[in-house]
C-alpha cells in the first residue's frame, strides 16, 4: 500500500493563499525593501555596510540629518541611486507583474524609493505604482519644491546641487522621517486599502507609520492579509496567512498555483 505524505503547513498556506488570490476582485499589494533584496539592493535597516556602517539611516533620512551634513546625505543617496540603477528586477517583482495581469483590480503600493517594480512591468495600467515614500530617481528643491533634473556631474559632487529657482539645496524626492506622505498618492493608496478584499504584503518590517497601520485597516474592513517575509514581523503576526521565505521564491510559487486555479475555473 502506498503511503501519501501529508501536506506540510507551508504547502497548505501556499494553497490557501493562492485560493484567496485567485478568487479576489480587488488586491492591494504592499511592498517594502525586502522585495528588492534579491536584486542586490540592501534593505533599509540592513543597508549600512562598509563606508556607511557608522551612520544611522534614520538620522540620514531626515531634515535634521540633511541640515547637519547635506553633503553626507547627498553622497549616501548618490551611492544608493547607483546601486538601484545597476539592479535588475528579480523573480518576485516579475511574479507580482504577472499576478496583476490575472486580477480584475490590482493596486501596487510600494514603500520603496527604487523603480524596479516599473522596470519589471508593473503599473503600466491605471494609476501606476504608488510610491508612498517617494522616488530616489527624482529630485526637487528642499525649500520651494522646484523639480530638478539631475546632471551627470552632480552625482559625484560632494554637495547637493543648488535650486535654480531659490538657490536653496536640492534633495532626492523621497519622504523623510517627520515628513508628510505625498497627498495624491496617499489618498489613492488609502482608498485602495479600504476597498480591497486581499492585501498581499511583501518584504516589509512593518515598523514605519502610517503605512504600518494599513494591513490592520484592510483586515478590519474584511480583507484577508497575506504576508511574505523570511522572518517574523508584526505584520506576519497579525496576518491571516504567513508565507515564510524570500519573495523571489515564494511569489513565483504562489503565482503558479494561482494560474493553475484560474485555468481550472
Ligand atoms: C525580505 C527579503 C526577501 C529581507 N524577501 N522579504 C505612529 C507611531 C509611531 C511613530 C510614528 C507614528 N506616525 C508617524 C511616526 C513617525 C515615523 C515612524 O514611523 N517612525 C517609526 C520608525 C517609529 N513616520 C514618519 O515620520 C512618516 N511621516 C509621518 O507620519 O508624517 C506625519 C506628518 C503629517 C503632516 C505633516 C507632517 C508630518 C514618514 C515615514 C517616511 C519613511 N521614509 C523612509 C525613507 C525613505 C527614503 C530613503 O529610502 O532613504 O522609507 S524610512 C524607511 O523605512 C524607508 C522605507 O520605505 C521604510 C520601511 O522600511 P521597510 O521597507 O519595511 O524596510 P526594512 O529594511 O525595515 O525591512 C525589510 C524587510 O524585508 C525585513 O522584514 C526583512 O526580513 C525583509 N526581507 N529579505 C522578502 N528576500
Ligand atoms: Zn528652490
mmCIF file of C-alpha atoms and ligand atoms in Angstrom:
data_model
loop_
_atom_site.group_PDB
_atom_site.id
_atom_site.type_symbol
_atom_site.label_atom_id
_atom_site.label_comp_id
_atom_site.label_asym_id
_atom_site.label_seq_id
_atom_site.Cartn_x
_atom_site.Cartn_y
_atom_site.Cartn_z
ATOM 1 C CA UNK A 1 0.000 0.000 0.000
ATOM 2 C CA UNK A 2 1.303 3.495 -0.942
ATOM 3 C CA UNK A 3 1.531 5.936 1.956
ATOM 4 C CA UNK A 4 0.942 9.514 0.883
ATOM 5 C CA UNK A 5 2.872 12.271 2.659
ATOM 6 C CA UNK A 6 0.559 14.743 4.397
ATOM 7 C CA UNK A 7 0.871 18.305 3.048
ATOM 8 C CA UNK A 8 3.199 20.487 5.111
ATOM 9 C CA UNK A 9 1.710 23.519 6.906
ATOM 10 C CA UNK A 10 3.760 25.654 4.490
ATOM 11 C CA UNK A 11 2.262 23.972 1.398
ATOM 12 C CA UNK A 12 -1.199 24.341 2.946
ATOM 13 C CA UNK A 13 -0.618 28.065 3.474
ATOM 14 C CA UNK A 14 0.559 28.498 -0.134
ATOM 15 C CA UNK A 15 -2.544 26.690 -1.417
ATOM 16 C CA UNK A 16 -4.862 28.716 0.800
ATOM 17 C CA UNK A 17 -3.186 31.985 -0.160
ATOM 18 C CA UNK A 18 -3.411 31.095 -3.856
ATOM 19 C CA UNK A 19 -7.114 30.282 -3.487
ATOM 20 C CA UNK A 20 -7.787 33.606 -1.801
ATOM 21 C CA UNK A 21 -5.840 35.473 -4.507
ATOM 22 C CA UNK A 22 -7.451 33.553 -7.382
ATOM 23 C CA UNK A 23 -10.941 34.437 -6.092
ATOM 24 C CA UNK A 24 -10.169 38.075 -5.262
ATOM 25 C CA UNK A 25 -11.618 41.017 -7.161
ATOM 26 C CA UNK A 26 -9.534 43.747 -5.581
ATOM 27 C CA UNK A 27 -5.980 43.019 -4.482
ATOM 28 C CA UNK A 28 -3.654 45.504 -2.857
ATOM 29 C CA UNK A 29 -0.009 44.527 -2.795
ATOM 30 C CA UNK A 30 2.129 46.440 -0.312
ATOM 31 C CA UNK A 31 5.861 46.011 -0.787
ATOM 32 C CA UNK A 32 8.872 47.006 1.280
ATOM 33 C CA UNK A 33 12.629 46.875 0.897
ATOM 34 C CA UNK A 34 12.701 43.051 1.127
ATOM 35 C CA UNK A 35 11.176 42.703 -2.353
ATOM 36 C CA UNK A 36 14.307 44.305 -3.846
ATOM 37 C CA UNK A 37 16.799 42.467 -1.609
ATOM 38 C CA UNK A 38 17.263 39.655 -4.125
ATOM 39 C CA UNK A 39 18.026 42.281 -6.796
ATOM 40 C CA UNK A 40 21.051 43.318 -4.729
ATOM 41 C CA UNK A 41 19.513 46.425 -3.129
ATOM 42 C CA UNK A 42 20.161 46.251 0.611
ATOM 43 C CA UNK A 43 17.079 46.670 2.798
ATOM 44 C CA UNK A 44 16.672 49.986 4.635
ATOM 45 C CA UNK A 45 17.590 48.580 8.020
ATOM 46 C CA UNK A 46 20.434 46.378 6.696
ATOM 47 C CA UNK A 47 21.855 48.958 4.325
ATOM 48 C CA UNK A 48 24.612 50.381 6.464
ATOM 49 C CA UNK A 49 27.662 48.387 5.427
ATOM 50 C CA UNK A 50 31.235 49.396 4.574
ATOM 51 C CA UNK A 51 31.731 53.160 4.440
ATOM 52 C CA UNK A 52 28.236 53.753 5.750
ATOM 53 C CA UNK A 53 28.323 51.392 8.739
ATOM 54 C CA UNK A 54 28.880 54.241 11.222
ATOM 55 C CA UNK A 55 25.769 56.154 10.182
ATOM 56 C CA UNK A 56 22.194 55.705 11.324
ATOM 57 C CA UNK A 57 19.826 55.569 8.306
ATOM 58 C CA UNK A 58 17.010 57.012 10.418
ATOM 59 C CA UNK A 59 19.179 60.075 11.076
ATOM 60 C CA UNK A 60 20.347 60.414 7.447
ATOM 61 C CA UNK A 61 16.759 60.164 6.113
ATOM 62 C CA UNK A 62 15.547 63.271 7.958
ATOM 63 C CA UNK A 63 15.559 67.077 7.708
ATOM 64 C CA UNK A 64 17.768 67.170 10.800
ATOM 65 C CA UNK A 65 20.315 64.868 9.149
ATOM 66 C CA UNK A 66 20.273 66.926 5.918
ATOM 67 C CA UNK A 67 20.689 70.189 7.828
ATOM 68 C CA UNK A 68 23.554 68.775 9.898
ATOM 69 C CA UNK A 69 25.530 67.483 6.902
ATOM 70 C CA UNK A 70 23.923 67.940 3.457
ATOM 71 C CA UNK A 71 26.995 66.575 1.663
ATOM 72 C CA UNK A 72 26.943 63.355 3.660
ATOM 73 C CA UNK A 73 23.238 62.806 2.958
ATOM 74 C CA UNK A 74 23.738 63.660 -0.745
ATOM 75 C CA UNK A 75 26.626 61.176 -1.117
ATOM 76 C CA UNK A 76 24.565 58.479 0.676
ATOM 77 C CA UNK A 77 21.709 58.902 -1.801
ATOM 78 C CA UNK A 78 24.033 59.057 -4.838
ATOM 79 C CA UNK A 79 25.638 55.773 -3.792
ATOM 80 C CA UNK A 80 22.196 54.179 -3.294
ATOM 81 C CA UNK A 81 20.963 55.570 -6.629
ATOM 82 C CA UNK A 82 23.922 53.914 -8.362
ATOM 83 C CA UNK A 83 23.039 50.563 -6.732
ATOM 84 C CA UNK A 84 19.381 50.901 -7.740
ATOM 85 C CA UNK A 85 20.263 51.736 -11.348
ATOM 86 C CA UNK A 86 22.531 48.695 -11.578
ATOM 87 C CA UNK A 87 19.881 46.372 -10.115
ATOM 88 C CA UNK A 88 17.568 44.253 -12.257
ATOM 89 C CA UNK A 89 14.070 43.031 -11.333
ATOM 90 C CA UNK A 90 14.075 39.665 -9.574
ATOM 91 C CA UNK A 91 11.596 36.786 -9.819
ATOM 92 C CA UNK A 92 9.479 38.344 -7.053
ATOM 93 C CA UNK A 93 8.990 41.632 -8.940
ATOM 94 C CA UNK A 94 8.167 39.706 -12.108
ATOM 95 C CA UNK A 95 5.662 37.403 -10.367
ATOM 96 C CA UNK A 96 3.817 40.465 -8.998
ATOM 97 C CA UNK A 97 3.548 41.938 -12.514
ATOM 98 C CA UNK A 98 2.057 38.658 -13.754
ATOM 99 C CA UNK A 99 -0.290 38.340 -10.783
ATOM 100 C CA UNK A 100 -1.637 41.837 -11.542
ATOM 101 C CA UNK A 101 -2.464 40.736 -15.086
ATOM 102 C CA UNK A 102 -4.630 37.894 -13.714
ATOM 103 C CA UNK A 103 -6.588 40.103 -11.334
ATOM 104 C CA UNK A 104 -9.543 42.451 -12.095
ATOM 105 C CA UNK A 105 -8.153 45.205 -9.839
ATOM 106 C CA UNK A 106 -4.579 45.201 -8.547
ATOM 107 C CA UNK A 107 -3.037 48.194 -6.779
ATOM 108 C CA UNK A 108 0.684 48.075 -6.101
ATOM 109 C CA UNK A 109 1.728 50.297 -3.212
ATOM 110 C CA UNK A 110 5.438 50.355 -2.542
ATOM 111 C CA UNK A 111 7.411 51.915 0.260
ATOM 112 C CA UNK A 112 10.481 51.515 -1.928
ATOM 113 C CA UNK A 113 12.129 54.517 -3.488
ATOM 114 C CA UNK A 114 13.604 52.383 -6.279
ATOM 115 C CA UNK A 115 11.935 51.984 -9.700
ATOM 116 C CA UNK A 116 12.418 48.220 -10.037
ATOM 117 C CA UNK A 117 8.684 47.379 -9.967
ATOM 118 C CA UNK A 118 8.207 49.614 -13.023
ATOM 119 C CA UNK A 119 11.171 48.011 -14.766
ATOM 120 C CA UNK A 120 9.533 44.612 -14.122
ATOM 121 C CA UNK A 121 6.481 45.911 -15.999
ATOM 122 C CA UNK A 122 4.261 46.774 -13.016
ATOM 123 C CA UNK A 123 1.998 49.784 -13.012
ATOM 124 C CA UNK A 124 1.568 50.062 -16.774
ATOM 125 C CA UNK A 125 -2.165 50.491 -16.363
ATOM 126 C CA UNK A 126 -4.404 52.751 -14.235
ATOM 127 C CA UNK A 127 -2.591 54.774 -11.572
ATOM 128 C CA UNK A 128 0.830 53.138 -11.901
ATOM 129 C CA UNK A 129 2.907 52.029 -8.944
ATOM 130 C CA UNK A 130 2.062 54.103 -5.852
ATOM 131 C CA UNK A 131 5.406 55.223 -4.380
ATOM 132 C CA UNK A 132 4.273 56.164 -0.922
ATOM 133 C CA UNK A 133 7.791 57.120 0.284
ATOM 134 C CA UNK A 134 8.760 58.891 -2.943
ATOM 135 C CA UNK A 135 11.410 58.161 -5.509
ATOM 136 C CA UNK A 136 15.215 58.166 -5.426
ATOM 137 C CA UNK A 137 15.359 58.779 -9.190
ATOM 138 C CA UNK A 138 13.693 62.196 -8.904
ATOM 139 C CA UNK A 139 14.922 65.418 -7.310
ATOM 140 C CA UNK A 140 13.445 68.663 -6.037
ATOM 141 C CA UNK A 141 14.336 71.746 -4.043
ATOM 142 C CA UNK A 142 14.235 71.166 -0.308
ATOM 143 C CA UNK A 143 12.614 74.572 0.220
ATOM 144 C CA UNK A 144 10.442 75.584 -2.771
ATOM 145 C CA UNK A 145 9.897 72.094 -4.218
ATOM 146 C CA UNK A 146 11.029 73.113 -7.730
ATOM 147 C CA UNK A 147 11.784 69.973 -9.757
ATOM 148 C CA UNK A 148 15.460 69.393 -10.534
ATOM 149 C CA UNK A 149 16.812 67.272 -13.395
ATOM 150 C CA UNK A 150 19.959 65.593 -12.127
ATOM 151 C CA UNK A 151 23.037 66.218 -14.278
ATOM 152 C CA UNK A 152 25.731 63.506 -14.515
ATOM 153 C CA UNK A 153 28.415 65.732 -12.912
ATOM 154 C CA UNK A 154 26.146 66.409 -9.904
ATOM 155 C CA UNK A 155 26.185 62.726 -8.970
ATOM 156 C CA UNK A 156 29.833 62.839 -7.979
ATOM 157 C CA UNK A 157 29.832 66.238 -6.268
ATOM 158 C CA UNK A 158 30.487 66.488 -2.558
ATOM 159 C CA UNK A 159 27.457 68.737 -2.012
ATOM 160 C CA UNK A 160 23.873 68.728 -3.299
ATOM 161 C CA UNK A 161 23.035 70.905 -6.333
ATOM 162 C CA UNK A 162 21.517 74.362 -5.841
ATOM 163 C CA UNK A 163 17.915 75.135 -6.823
ATOM 164 C CA UNK A 164 17.625 77.317 -9.971
ATOM 165 C CA UNK A 165 14.558 78.985 -8.532
ATOM 166 C CA UNK A 166 15.519 79.904 -4.967
ATOM 167 C CA UNK A 167 19.209 78.922 -4.546
ATOM 168 C CA UNK A 168 18.461 76.507 -1.707
ATOM 169 C CA UNK A 169 19.605 72.890 -1.641
ATOM 170 C CA UNK A 170 18.253 70.160 -3.925
ATOM 171 C CA UNK A 171 17.362 66.759 -2.403
ATOM 172 C CA UNK A 172 16.003 63.415 -3.577
ATOM 173 C CA UNK A 173 12.200 63.360 -3.903
ATOM 174 C CA UNK A 174 11.785 60.851 -1.076
ATOM 175 C CA UNK A 175 9.796 61.080 2.171
ATOM 176 C CA UNK A 176 11.990 61.536 5.221
ATOM 177 C CA UNK A 177 11.009 60.792 8.810
ATOM 178 C CA UNK A 178 8.743 63.523 10.136
ATOM 179 C CA UNK A 179 7.536 64.491 6.640
ATOM 180 C CA UNK A 180 4.016 64.046 5.303
ATOM 181 C CA UNK A 181 3.335 61.356 2.698
ATOM 182 C CA UNK A 182 2.579 62.686 -0.827
ATOM 183 C CA UNK A 183 -1.084 63.720 -0.724
ATOM 184 C CA UNK A 184 -2.432 62.324 -4.016
ATOM 185 C CA UNK A 185 -0.560 59.012 -3.775
ATOM 186 C CA UNK A 186 -1.575 58.637 -0.144
ATOM 187 C CA UNK A 187 -5.261 59.253 -0.944
ATOM 188 C CA UNK A 188 -5.200 56.699 -3.783
ATOM 189 C CA UNK A 189 -3.407 54.145 -1.600
ATOM 190 C CA UNK A 190 -5.745 54.555 1.358
ATOM 191 C CA UNK A 191 -8.807 54.242 -0.860
ATOM 192 C CA UNK A 192 -7.443 51.004 -2.352
ATOM 193 C CA UNK A 193 -6.617 49.684 1.131
ATOM 194 C CA UNK A 194 -10.171 50.418 2.331
ATOM 195 C CA UNK A 195 -11.716 48.671 -0.669
ATOM 196 C CA UNK A 196 -9.519 45.598 -1.166
ATOM 197 C CA UNK A 197 -10.537 42.054 -0.393
ATOM 198 C CA UNK A 198 -6.946 40.785 -0.174
ATOM 199 C CA UNK A 199 -3.802 42.567 0.954
ATOM 200 C CA UNK A 200 -0.569 40.863 -0.058
ATOM 201 C CA UNK A 201 2.318 42.276 1.971
ATOM 202 C CA UNK A 202 5.867 41.513 0.808
ATOM 203 C CA UNK A 203 9.203 42.287 2.446
ATOM 204 C CA UNK A 204 8.460 44.957 4.992
ATOM 205 C CA UNK A 205 9.420 45.134 8.653
ATOM 206 C CA UNK A 206 6.082 46.874 9.322
ATOM 207 C CA UNK A 207 7.513 49.404 11.744
ATOM 208 C CA UNK A 208 7.222 52.649 9.796
ATOM 209 C CA UNK A 209 3.962 54.586 10.186
ATOM 210 C CA UNK A 210 1.476 55.399 8.841
ATOM 211 C CA UNK A 211 1.952 52.565 6.291
ATOM 212 C CA UNK A 212 2.411 50.009 9.091
ATOM 213 C CA UNK A 213 -1.254 50.581 10.026
ATOM 214 C CA UNK A 214 -2.630 49.753 6.585
ATOM 215 C CA UNK A 215 -2.668 45.924 6.879
ATOM 216 C CA UNK A 216 -4.703 46.350 10.101
ATOM 217 C CA UNK A 217 -7.071 48.773 8.351
ATOM 218 C CA UNK A 218 -7.571 46.346 5.450
ATOM 219 C CA UNK A 219 -8.218 43.436 7.824
ATOM 220 C CA UNK A 220 -10.733 45.458 9.821
ATOM 221 C CA UNK A 221 -12.592 46.084 6.563
ATOM 222 C CA UNK A 222 -12.797 42.336 5.962
ATOM 223 C CA UNK A 223 -9.745 41.785 3.750
ATOM 224 C CA UNK A 224 -7.529 38.722 4.080
ATOM 225 C CA UNK A 225 -3.943 39.714 4.832
ATOM 226 C CA UNK A 226 -1.135 37.543 3.427
ATOM 227 C CA UNK A 227 2.437 38.269 4.484
ATOM 228 C CA UNK A 228 5.613 37.137 2.701
ATOM 229 C CA UNK A 229 8.846 37.562 4.651
ATOM 230 C CA UNK A 230 11.795 35.343 5.625
ATOM 231 C CA UNK A 231 11.409 36.425 9.263
ATOM 232 C CA UNK A 232 8.521 37.080 11.666
ATOM 233 C CA UNK A 233 7.422 40.701 11.931
ATOM 234 C CA UNK A 234 4.432 42.496 13.496
ATOM 235 C CA UNK A 235 2.668 42.032 10.117
ATOM 236 C CA UNK A 236 3.319 38.282 9.962
ATOM 237 C CA UNK A 237 1.907 38.004 13.485
ATOM 238 C CA UNK A 238 -1.401 39.685 12.552
ATOM 239 C CA UNK A 239 -1.662 38.272 9.017
ATOM 240 C CA UNK A 240 -4.266 35.639 8.202
ATOM 241 C CA UNK A 241 -1.630 33.732 6.244
ATOM 242 C CA UNK A 242 2.129 33.964 6.725
ATOM 243 C CA UNK A 243 4.313 32.583 3.935
ATOM 244 C CA UNK A 244 7.776 32.448 5.440
ATOM 245 C CA UNK A 245 10.583 32.799 2.918
ATOM 246 C CA UNK A 246 12.152 35.143 0.366
ATOM 247 C CA UNK A 247 9.875 36.910 -2.110
ATOM 248 C CA UNK A 248 11.902 35.660 -5.086
ATOM 249 C CA UNK A 249 10.972 32.081 -4.165
ATOM 250 C CA UNK A 250 7.528 32.405 -2.581
ATOM 251 C CA UNK A 251 5.921 34.739 -5.144
ATOM 252 C CA UNK A 252 6.651 32.643 -8.279
ATOM 253 C CA UNK A 253 5.362 29.523 -6.457
ATOM 254 C CA UNK A 254 2.243 31.378 -5.374
ATOM 255 C CA UNK A 255 1.705 32.711 -8.910
ATOM 256 C CA UNK A 256 1.979 29.213 -10.380
ATOM 257 C CA UNK A 257 -0.781 27.888 -8.093
ATOM 258 C CA UNK A 258 -2.988 30.939 -8.818
ATOM 259 C CA UNK A 259 -2.505 30.331 -12.561
ATOM 260 C CA UNK A 260 -3.473 26.649 -12.142
ATOM 261 C CA UNK A 261 -6.583 27.601 -10.146
ATOM 262 C CA UNK A 262 -7.586 30.273 -12.673
ATOM 263 C CA UNK A 263 -7.109 27.846 -15.572
ATOM 264 C CA UNK A 264 -9.267 25.180 -13.907
ATOM 265 C CA UNK A 265 -12.176 27.612 -13.272
HETATM 266 C C1 LIG B 1 12.717 40.109 2.680
HETATM 267 C C2 LIG B 1 13.760 39.581 1.934
HETATM 268 C C3 LIG B 1 13.387 38.848 0.809
HETATM 269 C C4 LIG B 1 14.654 40.627 3.546
HETATM 270 N N1 LIG B 1 12.092 38.684 0.508
HETATM 271 N N2 LIG B 1 11.444 39.937 2.372
HETATM 272 C C5 LIG B 1 2.957 56.484 14.855
HETATM 273 C C6 LIG B 1 3.604 55.786 15.846
HETATM 274 C C7 LIG B 1 4.998 55.872 15.972
HETATM 275 C C8 LIG B 1 5.740 56.676 15.137
HETATM 276 C C9 LIG B 1 5.091 57.363 14.161
HETATM 277 C C10 LIG B 1 3.726 57.268 14.035
HETATM 278 N N3 LIG B 1 3.356 58.056 12.975
HETATM 279 C C11 LIG B 1 4.447 58.636 12.457
HETATM 280 C C12 LIG B 1 5.524 58.238 13.155
HETATM 281 C C13 LIG B 1 6.918 58.658 12.903
HETATM 282 C C14 LIG B 1 7.583 57.959 11.735
HETATM 283 C C15 LIG B 1 7.719 56.488 12.079
HETATM 284 O O1 LIG B 1 7.008 55.633 11.601
HETATM 285 N N4 LIG B 1 8.699 56.147 12.892
HETATM 286 C C16 LIG B 1 8.935 54.764 13.270
HETATM 287 C C17 LIG B 1 10.382 54.419 12.984
HETATM 288 C C18 LIG B 1 8.529 54.581 14.682
HETATM 289 N N5 LIG B 1 6.862 58.142 10.492
HETATM 290 C C19 LIG B 1 7.018 59.224 9.748
HETATM 291 O O2 LIG B 1 7.767 60.113 10.105
HETATM 292 C C20 LIG B 1 6.236 59.342 8.454
HETATM 293 N N6 LIG B 1 5.659 60.634 8.379
HETATM 294 C C21 LIG B 1 4.595 60.990 9.087
HETATM 295 O O3 LIG B 1 3.956 60.215 9.748
HETATM 296 O O4 LIG B 1 4.294 62.313 8.963
HETATM 297 C C22 LIG B 1 3.242 62.875 9.735
HETATM 298 C C23 LIG B 1 3.065 64.281 9.221
HETATM 299 C C24 LIG B 1 1.810 64.687 8.830
HETATM 300 C C25 LIG B 1 1.630 66.001 8.344
HETATM 301 C C26 LIG B 1 2.718 66.860 8.259
HETATM 302 C C27 LIG B 1 3.970 66.445 8.634
HETATM 303 C C28 LIG B 1 4.147 65.136 9.122
HETATM 304 C C29 LIG B 1 7.165 59.279 7.234
HETATM 305 C C30 LIG B 1 7.870 57.988 7.113
HETATM 306 C C31 LIG B 1 8.854 58.057 5.935
HETATM 307 C C32 LIG B 1 9.744 56.836 5.883
HETATM 308 N N7 LIG B 1 10.750 57.056 4.929
HETATM 309 C C33 LIG B 1 11.744 56.002 4.714
HETATM 310 C C34 LIG B 1 12.957 56.628 3.997
HETATM 311 C C35 LIG B 1 12.665 56.892 2.537
HETATM 312 C C36 LIG B 1 13.857 57.456 1.848
HETATM 313 C C37 LIG B 1 15.029 56.509 1.824
HETATM 314 O O5 LIG B 1 14.906 55.341 1.418
HETATM 315 O O6 LIG B 1 16.108 56.946 2.220
HETATM 316 O O7 LIG B 1 11.180 54.936 3.955
HETATM 317 S S1 LIG B 1 12.264 55.201 6.216
HETATM 318 C C38 LIG B 1 12.436 53.606 5.534
HETATM 319 O O8 LIG B 1 11.544 52.697 6.173
HETATM 320 C C39 LIG B 1 12.007 53.732 4.081
HETATM 321 C C40 LIG B 1 11.184 52.503 3.909
HETATM 322 O O9 LIG B 1 10.271 52.668 2.847
HETATM 323 C C41 LIG B 1 10.522 52.339 5.246
HETATM 324 C C42 LIG B 1 10.035 50.951 5.530
HETATM 325 O O10 LIG B 1 11.096 50.062 5.545
HETATM 326 P P1 LIG B 1 10.889 48.583 5.008
HETATM 327 O O11 LIG B 1 10.564 48.629 3.575
HETATM 328 O O12 LIG B 1 9.970 47.858 5.896
HETATM 329 O O13 LIG B 1 12.387 48.021 5.097
HETATM 330 P P2 LIG B 1 13.145 47.342 6.312
HETATM 331 O O14 LIG B 1 14.592 47.418 5.990
HETATM 332 O O15 LIG B 1 12.700 47.890 7.609
HETATM 333 O O16 LIG B 1 12.636 45.833 6.270
HETATM 334 C C43 LIG B 1 12.924 44.957 5.214
HETATM 335 C C44 LIG B 1 12.129 43.688 5.412
HETATM 336 O O17 LIG B 1 12.387 42.834 4.312
HETATM 337 C C45 LIG B 1 12.531 42.878 6.672
HETATM 338 O O18 LIG B 1 11.362 42.491 7.379
HETATM 339 C C46 LIG B 1 13.236 41.635 6.101
HETATM 340 O O19 LIG B 1 13.042 40.460 6.871
HETATM 341 C C47 LIG B 1 12.533 41.500 4.776
HETATM 342 N N8 LIG B 1 13.322 40.782 3.760
HETATM 343 N N9 LIG B 1 14.952 39.910 2.560
HETATM 344 C C48 LIG B 1 11.145 39.244 1.342
HETATM 345 N N10 LIG B 1 14.348 38.258 0.045
HETATM 346 ZN ZN1 LIG B 2 14.003 76.167 -4.568
#
